């Protein structure tokens, strides 16, 4: 009975550390590569998890405080050491730079399509006007054409 709490605490700590290691970005992991950390956690269990939290886990709080100091303490710093949008979290469309870029690209494509449509209509109008000016002169007779008949 007295071993249940330490064993349960060890299992919970192991599972939490392993999931935390697996969900972290490989570029943010410190010391050694992420796959090596997974092997260390699996092989050394609670000791591996302790090593992960001390030496391998990304420092989220440190990066946020450094970010706010470089910005002069204004606003809130983004969570996590990387400034890229992760796929696990949803972001509002107006905060997603990729979404905003796509809006700009779509707007530029629509403007270009409208410009091309107007140019095509103008070209068609010019061709129609030229056809009206020379209705029978669409094909001029060449002197050699008469000889070949």
C-alpha positions as CSV (number, residue, x, y, z in Angstrom):
1,X,0.0,0.0,0.0
2,X,2.8,2.5,0.8
3,X,4.3,1.9,-2.7
4,X,1.2,2.9,-4.6
5,X,1.7,6.7,-4.3
6,X,5.4,6.8,-5.3
7,X,4.8,4.3,-8.2
8,X,1.8,6.3,-9.4
9,X,3.7,9.5,-9.2
10,X,6.6,8.0,-11.1
11,X,4.3,6.7,-13.9
12,X,2.5,10.0,-14.2
13,X,5.8,11.9,-14.3
14,X,7.2,9.4,-16.9
15,X,4.1,9.8,-19.1
16,X,4.0,13.6,-18.8
17,X,7.8,13.9,-19.6
18,X,7.5,11.5,-22.6
19,X,4.5,13.4,-24.0
20,X,6.2,16.7,-23.4
21,X,9.3,15.5,-25.2
22,X,7.3,14.2,-28.2
23,X,5.3,17.4,-28.6
24,X,8.2,19.7,-28.4
25,X,9.7,21.1,-31.7
26,X,13.0,19.4,-32.7
27,X,14.6,22.8,-33.3
28,X,13.8,24.0,-29.8
29,X,15.2,21.0,-27.9
30,X,18.4,21.7,-26.0
31,X,21.6,19.7,-25.5
32,X,21.0,16.6,-27.7
33,X,18.6,15.7,-30.5
34,X,15.0,15.0,-29.7
35,X,15.1,11.3,-30.7
36,X,18.0,10.8,-28.2
37,X,15.9,12.4,-25.5
38,X,13.0,10.0,-26.2
39,X,15.4,7.0,-25.9
40,X,16.8,8.4,-22.6
41,X,13.4,8.9,-21.2
42,X,12.2,5.4,-22.2
43,X,15.4,3.7,-20.9
44,X,16.0,5.6,-17.7
45,X,12.3,6.3,-16.8
46,X,12.0,8.8,-13.9
47,X,15.8,9.7,-14.1
48,X,15.4,10.3,-17.9
49,X,12.4,12.5,-17.3
50,X,14.3,14.5,-14.7
51,X,17.3,14.9,-17.1
52,X,14.8,16.0,-19.8
53,X,13.3,18.7,-17.6
54,X,16.8,20.0,-16.5
55,X,18.8,19.8,-19.7
56,X,16.6,19.1,-22.7
57,X,13.2,20.8,-22.4
58,X,12.8,24.1,-24.3
59,X,12.9,27.1,-21.9
60,X,9.5,28.8,-22.6
61,X,9.6,31.2,-19.7
62,X,13.1,32.4,-20.4
63,X,12.4,33.1,-24.0
64,X,9.3,35.0,-23.2
65,X,11.1,37.2,-20.7
66,X,14.0,37.8,-23.1
67,X,11.5,38.7,-25.8
68,X,9.7,41.2,-23.6
69,X,13.0,42.8,-22.6
70,X,14.1,43.3,-26.2
71,X,10.7,44.9,-27.0
72,X,11.0,47.3,-24.1
73,X,8.5,45.4,-22.0
74,X,5.6,46.4,-24.2
75,X,2.9,43.9,-25.0
76,X,2.9,40.2,-24.3
77,X,5.6,38.0,-25.8
78,X,4.6,34.9,-27.7
79,X,4.6,31.6,-25.9
80,X,7.4,29.2,-26.8
81,X,10.9,29.8,-28.1
82,X,10.0,29.7,-31.7
83,X,7.9,32.5,-33.3
84,X,6.4,30.2,-36.0
85,X,2.8,29.1,-35.8
86,X,2.6,25.5,-34.7
87,X,0.1,23.1,-36.2
88,X,-1.2,22.0,-32.9
89,X,-2.7,25.3,-31.9
90,X,-5.4,27.2,-33.7
91,X,-4.7,30.9,-34.5
92,X,-7.2,33.6,-35.3
93,X,-7.1,34.4,-39.1
94,X,-6.1,38.0,-38.4
95,X,-3.1,36.8,-36.3
96,X,-1.9,34.2,-38.9
97,X,0.7,35.7,-41.2
98,X,0.3,32.9,-43.8
99,X,-3.5,33.6,-44.0
100,X,-2.8,37.3,-44.4
101,X,-0.3,36.6,-47.2
102,X,-2.8,34.4,-49.0
103,X,-5.4,37.2,-48.8
104,X,-2.9,39.6,-50.4
105,X,-2.0,37.0,-53.1
106,X,-5.7,36.4,-53.8
107,X,-6.4,40.1,-54.0
108,X,-3.5,40.6,-56.5
109,X,-4.7,37.7,-58.6
110,X,-8.2,39.1,-58.8
111,X,-6.9,42.6,-59.7
112,X,-4.7,41.0,-62.5
113,X,-7.6,39.0,-63.8
114,X,-9.8,42.1,-63.9
115,X,-7.1,44.0,-65.7
116,X,-6.7,41.2,-68.3
117,X,-10.4,41.1,-68.8
118,X,-10.6,44.8,-69.5
119,X,-7.6,44.6,-71.9
120,X,-9.3,41.7,-73.7
121,X,-12.5,43.6,-74.0
122,X,-10.6,46.6,-75.4
123,X,-8.8,44.4,-77.9
124,X,-12.0,42.8,-79.0
125,X,-13.6,46.3,-79.5
126,X,-10.6,47.4,-81.6
127,X,-10.8,44.3,-83.8
128,X,-14.5,44.8,-84.3
129,X,-14.0,48.4,-85.3
130,X,-11.3,47.4,-87.8
131,X,-13.6,44.8,-89.3
132,X,-16.3,47.4,-89.8
133,X,-13.9,49.8,-91.5
134,X,-12.8,47.2,-94.1
135,X,-15.7,44.8,-94.7
136,X,-14.7,43.6,-98.3
137,X,-11.0,44.2,-98.0
138,X,-10.4,41.3,-95.7
139,X,-8.3,39.6,-98.3
140,X,-6.5,41.7,-100.9
141,X,-6.0,40.2,-104.4
142,X,-2.4,39.5,-105.2
143,X,-1.4,39.7,-108.9
144,X,-0.2,36.1,-109.0
145,X,-3.5,34.9,-107.8
146,X,-5.2,35.8,-111.0
147,X,-2.6,33.9,-113.1
148,X,-3.1,30.7,-111.1
149,X,-6.8,30.5,-111.9
